[in-house]
Amino acid sequence: MAPARSTGCLSGALFRQLLLTFSILTFVCDACKTVTLHVPSKLDAEKFIGRVNLKECFKSANLIHSSDPDFQILEDGSVYTTNAILLSSEKRTFTILLSNTENQEEKTIPVLLEHQTKILKQRHSQEKVLRRAKRRWAPIPCSVPENSLGPFPLFLQQIQSDTAQNYTIYYSIRGPGVDKEPLNLFYVERDTGNLFCTRPVDREEYESFELVAFATTPDGYTPEYPLTLVIRIEDENDNYPIFTETKYIFKVSENCRVGTTVGQVCATDKDEPDTLHTRLRYSIIEQLPASPTLFSMHPTTGVITTTSSQLDRELMDKYQLKIKVQDMDGQYFGLQTTSICVINIEDANDHLPTFTRSSYVTSVEENRIDVEILRIAVEDKDLINTANWRANFTILKGNENGNFKIVTDPKTNEGILCVVKPLNYEEKQQMTLQIGVVNEAPYVGSSRSAMNTVTVTVNVENQDEGPECSPAVQTVRIKENSPVRTKVNGYKAYDPETRSSNGLRYKKLSDPEGWVTVEENSGSIVILRSLDREAETIRNGIYNITVLASDKDGRTCTGTLGIVLEDVNDNGPFIPQWRVTICKSTMSSAEIVAVDPDEPIHGPPFDFALDGVSDSDVFRTWRLTKINGILFTLVCGASGAAKKPKVFPDDLAQQNLIISNTEAPGDDKVCSTNGFTTHTVGGSAQGFCGTLGSGVKTGGQETIEMVKGGHQTLDSCQGAGHHHTLDSCRGGQVETDRCRYTYSEWYSYTQPRLGEKVQLCNQDDNHTHAQDYVLSYKYEGRGSAAGSVGCCSERQEEDGLEFLDHLEPKFRTLAETCMKR
C-alpha cells in the first residue's frame, strides 16, 4: 500500500478533476483538502490502507461517518476496508463526514484512492512542471505500509534536484536497506530519482529507515548537499495480543466483601504503541460453574474483583474463568487471544465444631491415673487439617480438683478425656463434667455462640484397695523416764472402704535406738529400753520410727510415728568450760557459764557455789557474783594485816592467771612476786592469794583449775624443773628473786608490743584518738588505791571490755568514762 499524500503532491489537472468529482458535496458542508491514498488494485477485507489527519480538518468532531460502506474510519483517522475490493479503474473516491452533534457543525474530507501505476505515469508526464514550480532537493516524508502485497518494486516517491535544469544529474542512495542490512530493500533510478521498495517489510523488525540521497553530474560534480531521507514503516495490525501467562491462578477468601480484588491479568501487543493496534480490552468470556456470576474484570486494567459476598468454600472451592484480550479497543474486527484463570476459594473459620452426641457416660476405676476413659468426636465443615478445622477442647465445669484433662487427637480431631489424678470411690462415686470445643483459629461466622458444649458423666468404680496410711505422720507423747514395758498407742492405718483398722497387721521398719517394739495386731508400741530425750537421734524432742501396715492380701502402706518425748529433770547443769584463765594484769574476774540439756523448765536459774573448799581464807579471796540465771563471775581478792578482803595492788595487775595442764601432785605453796606475800591455804600469814582447785604460777601467771570437788592445792613457783615446799619458798630468797626476774623479763617483752597496741586504742571512725590518749600516767606506787586511769590501760585487746559490764558500782562510773570516745 502507498502512503497518503496531500493534493500538493498532485498535478494541477488531476487536482481540478478531483474538485469536479466532489463538487456535489460542497453545497452541504465545508470540505477540507482532499487526501490521496495509494493502494494496490486488490484489497482484502479488514485491511489497513492508510491514515487521515482528522484533527487538521475538524478538531471538535464527535461523530465520524464514511460515504462508502466498503470503508471504515476509526477515531485516529485509520482507514480500513470492510470488504474485499478490486479497483476496476485507476481511481476510486469516497468522503469522510465529520460532525459535532452539539452545535450541528459538519465538515467533509474527500479521499482519493489511486492505483500505483497511474501515479507513475502522471509523475513522469508532469516532471518538468514540478521542477519549474518548486525546489525539489529537500527531505520529503515518506512511508511504507508493512507487509505490503505490492506489486513490487513499489514506487515510494521521486527525489529531484533543481540543478537538473542546467546539468545532467545522476541520483543515488546509501544507508540501511540499501548497502547495509537489510540489503537491497530500496533503490533509486539513476536518471529519474524515482525511489522504489523491493519487498515487504515487517515494522516490528524495522520501524524506519534513514537513507542518504546524492545528486552528482556525470563528471563527478555534486551541486547539492547530501539529502537525508526518512522512510517510516507504517504499522499494520498484524500481531495478536498475548497474555503474559497461559494460565493464571488466584485465591480469595470465602465470605469476602463485594469488590475484593482477586488478581490482575496482563497482555502485550507487538504492534505500534499508542495506536488502536495496541489498545487492549479485557473481558470474561465464561465462568465455570456458570451460576451465579461472582466475578468481573476491569476492561482496561485486567483486574478481577468479586461481585458477590456469597462465596462459600464448603459449596464450591474453585472457579475457572475463560478470559479474553482484544486489540483495536475491543472492536469486533480487532485481534484477540484467550487464557484460563483459576480462582481457588480459601477457607475461613465460618463453621463451629459440633459434637456428634448431646451427652456421654463413661466410667473409671478409682485410684487409676494416666488412663484414657473417653473419646469425644466433633464435626467441622471447614477445611480439614487446618487451624479452622482443628478442635481445642476445654473442661468448663466439674474438674475443680484437677482429676481430668482433655487433649485433641491430631489425626481424628477427637477429644481424648484422661484421668491424671486418682479418684476415690469412698469420697465420690460420680462426677459430671461440662466440656466445650472451639477451633484453633478465631471464629468469623455469624453464630451468637462461639462455643459448643457437651455433658460427660463419669462413674467411679470401686476397687478393692489396700490399707491406707493417713495421715502419713502420726504422733504419740511419752515421758522420757517412762519405765520399760510401758505400752502406749502407736500408728493406726485403716481400710479406705470400711474406714476401719480391723484385720490389719503392723511391723516396725526402722527404730534408730531400738527403744520400742510394735505390736502386730494393734500397732501399739511397747518401750524396750530407757528413753533419753537428750539422745543424738532426737530432733526437737521427737523420735521417729517407721511402721509398715498390711492387710490379709499382702497390700501394704508405710507411715511414720513420731514419739514426742516429754522432758523430765534427769540432767544436772554442767560447766562446759572446765578451765578459766584470769590474767591479773588486765582482769580481776572471769565469767562462768553453766548449761542444762533438759528443757528450759528444768534448767535455769542455777545455784553456783565454791564447792569442796573449807578454808575461810579462800572464801575471802574468791567470791561468786551472779550476773543472770546462767552466768556467774568469779572474783579474786586479797587481805591485809587485819585479814580483811583487799583487792590486789595495781602494780601487780601485770600478773595473769593462765591454764595449767599440770596434773601431778605437788606441794601446796604460794610464792610471792614483786614483794606480794602468799601463803598456803589455811595459813595465818598477813597476805595471801587462794584458788579454788589447784594452781601453778610461772613467770608472773597463775592458773585456776575449776574442779567438781576433790583435792585442792596451791602450787608454788616452779624453778629449775622441780617443786618446792612452803618452807623453802619462805626461807629461800632465790625463789622470790626467780619470780621477780621472770616478771622483769615478761615486762620487758610486753611493753614495746603493748605500745604498738596503744597506737590503735580508742580511735574513732576518722582515726582520731581519745582526749586522754596523749596524756602520760605514771606508776602510783605499791598499794595505791587508784591504779592507772588511762582509758586504755586495762585493755588487753582492742575489744575485750566485756568485764566492764560486771564491775562493782564504784568502778562503773570510771568504766563509762573510759568507754566514751
XYZ file of N, CA, C and O in Angstrom, residues 21 27 43 66 73 86 124 135 161 170 177 199 225 256 273 362 386 426 503 509 531 559 631 788-789 802:
104
model
N -15.178 16.214 -9.159
C -15.807 14.974 -8.696
C -16.585 15.209 -7.413
O -17.677 14.662 -7.215
N -22.273 21.960 -1.468
C -23.449 22.700 -1.051
C -23.964 22.224 0.297
O -24.782 22.876 0.915
N -7.699 -5.213 -2.694
C -7.646 -5.005 -1.248
C -8.444 -6.089 -0.554
O -9.587 -6.370 -0.945
N -18.427 7.309 6.992
C -17.855 7.113 5.655
C -18.998 7.038 4.655
O -20.022 6.383 4.891
N -13.808 4.277 9.079
C -12.877 5.276 9.591
C -12.885 5.190 11.118
O -13.950 5.283 11.741
N -11.790 -4.800 -5.381
C -10.982 -4.869 -6.604
C -11.220 -3.585 -7.380
O -12.350 -3.289 -7.804
N 5.712 11.103 -14.265
C 6.639 11.231 -15.397
C 6.194 12.343 -16.333
O 7.018 13.110 -16.829
N 11.389 23.993 -5.672
C 12.686 23.373 -5.476
C 12.478 21.998 -4.883
O 11.791 21.827 -3.901
N 16.574 17.255 -8.022
C 17.329 18.464 -7.732
C 17.042 19.488 -8.812
O 16.992 19.155 -10.010
N 22.747 12.627 -11.948
C 22.558 11.219 -11.614
C 22.236 11.143 -10.109
O 22.850 11.827 -9.296
N 19.160 -0.732 4.407
C 18.155 -1.080 3.412
C 18.660 -0.926 2.006
O 17.976 -1.313 1.046
N 10.525 -5.261 -1.591
C 9.868 -6.406 -0.952
C 9.147 -5.950 0.316
O 9.348 -4.816 0.783
N 24.026 19.345 -1.576
C 24.459 18.641 -0.380
C 23.743 17.291 -0.287
O 22.633 17.115 -0.818
N -15.772 -13.039 51.531
C -15.150 -11.730 51.438
C -16.165 -10.705 50.947
O -17.226 -11.042 50.407
N 2.985 1.108 19.533
C 2.360 1.607 20.762
C 1.530 2.858 20.501
O 1.728 3.581 19.518
N -19.340 -42.416 80.916
C -18.175 -43.286 80.938
C -17.876 -43.647 82.383
O -18.521 -43.134 83.320
N -6.585 -27.913 58.974
C -6.191 -26.506 59.086
C -6.603 -26.003 60.461
O -7.325 -26.675 61.202
N -14.699 -43.871 97.704
C -15.287 -43.634 99.011
C -15.657 -42.157 99.207
O -16.497 -41.831 100.049
N -8.294 -56.137 111.205
C -7.669 -57.074 110.283
C -6.325 -56.627 109.751
O -5.710 -57.358 108.969
N 9.618 -50.947 110.809
C 10.643 -50.946 109.773
C 11.935 -50.301 110.240
O 13.020 -50.762 109.901
N 14.272 -44.430 127.716
C 14.232 -43.365 126.718
C 15.064 -42.179 127.198
O 15.079 -41.860 128.385
N 3.924 -45.688 107.178
C 3.707 -44.434 107.879
C 4.804 -44.177 108.888
O 5.605 -45.067 109.222
N 24.738 -17.466 134.387
C 26.056 -16.823 134.259
C 26.468 -16.238 135.607
O 25.731 -15.466 136.216
N 46.363 2.732 137.336
C 46.473 3.605 136.175
C 45.080 3.902 135.675
O 44.256 3.008 135.520
N 44.790 5.180 135.409
C 43.426 5.558 134.997
C 43.349 5.835 133.514
O 42.367 6.386 133.039
N 34.383 -6.851 127.890
C 33.151 -7.412 128.435
C 33.137 -7.371 129.964
O 32.069 -7.325 130.585
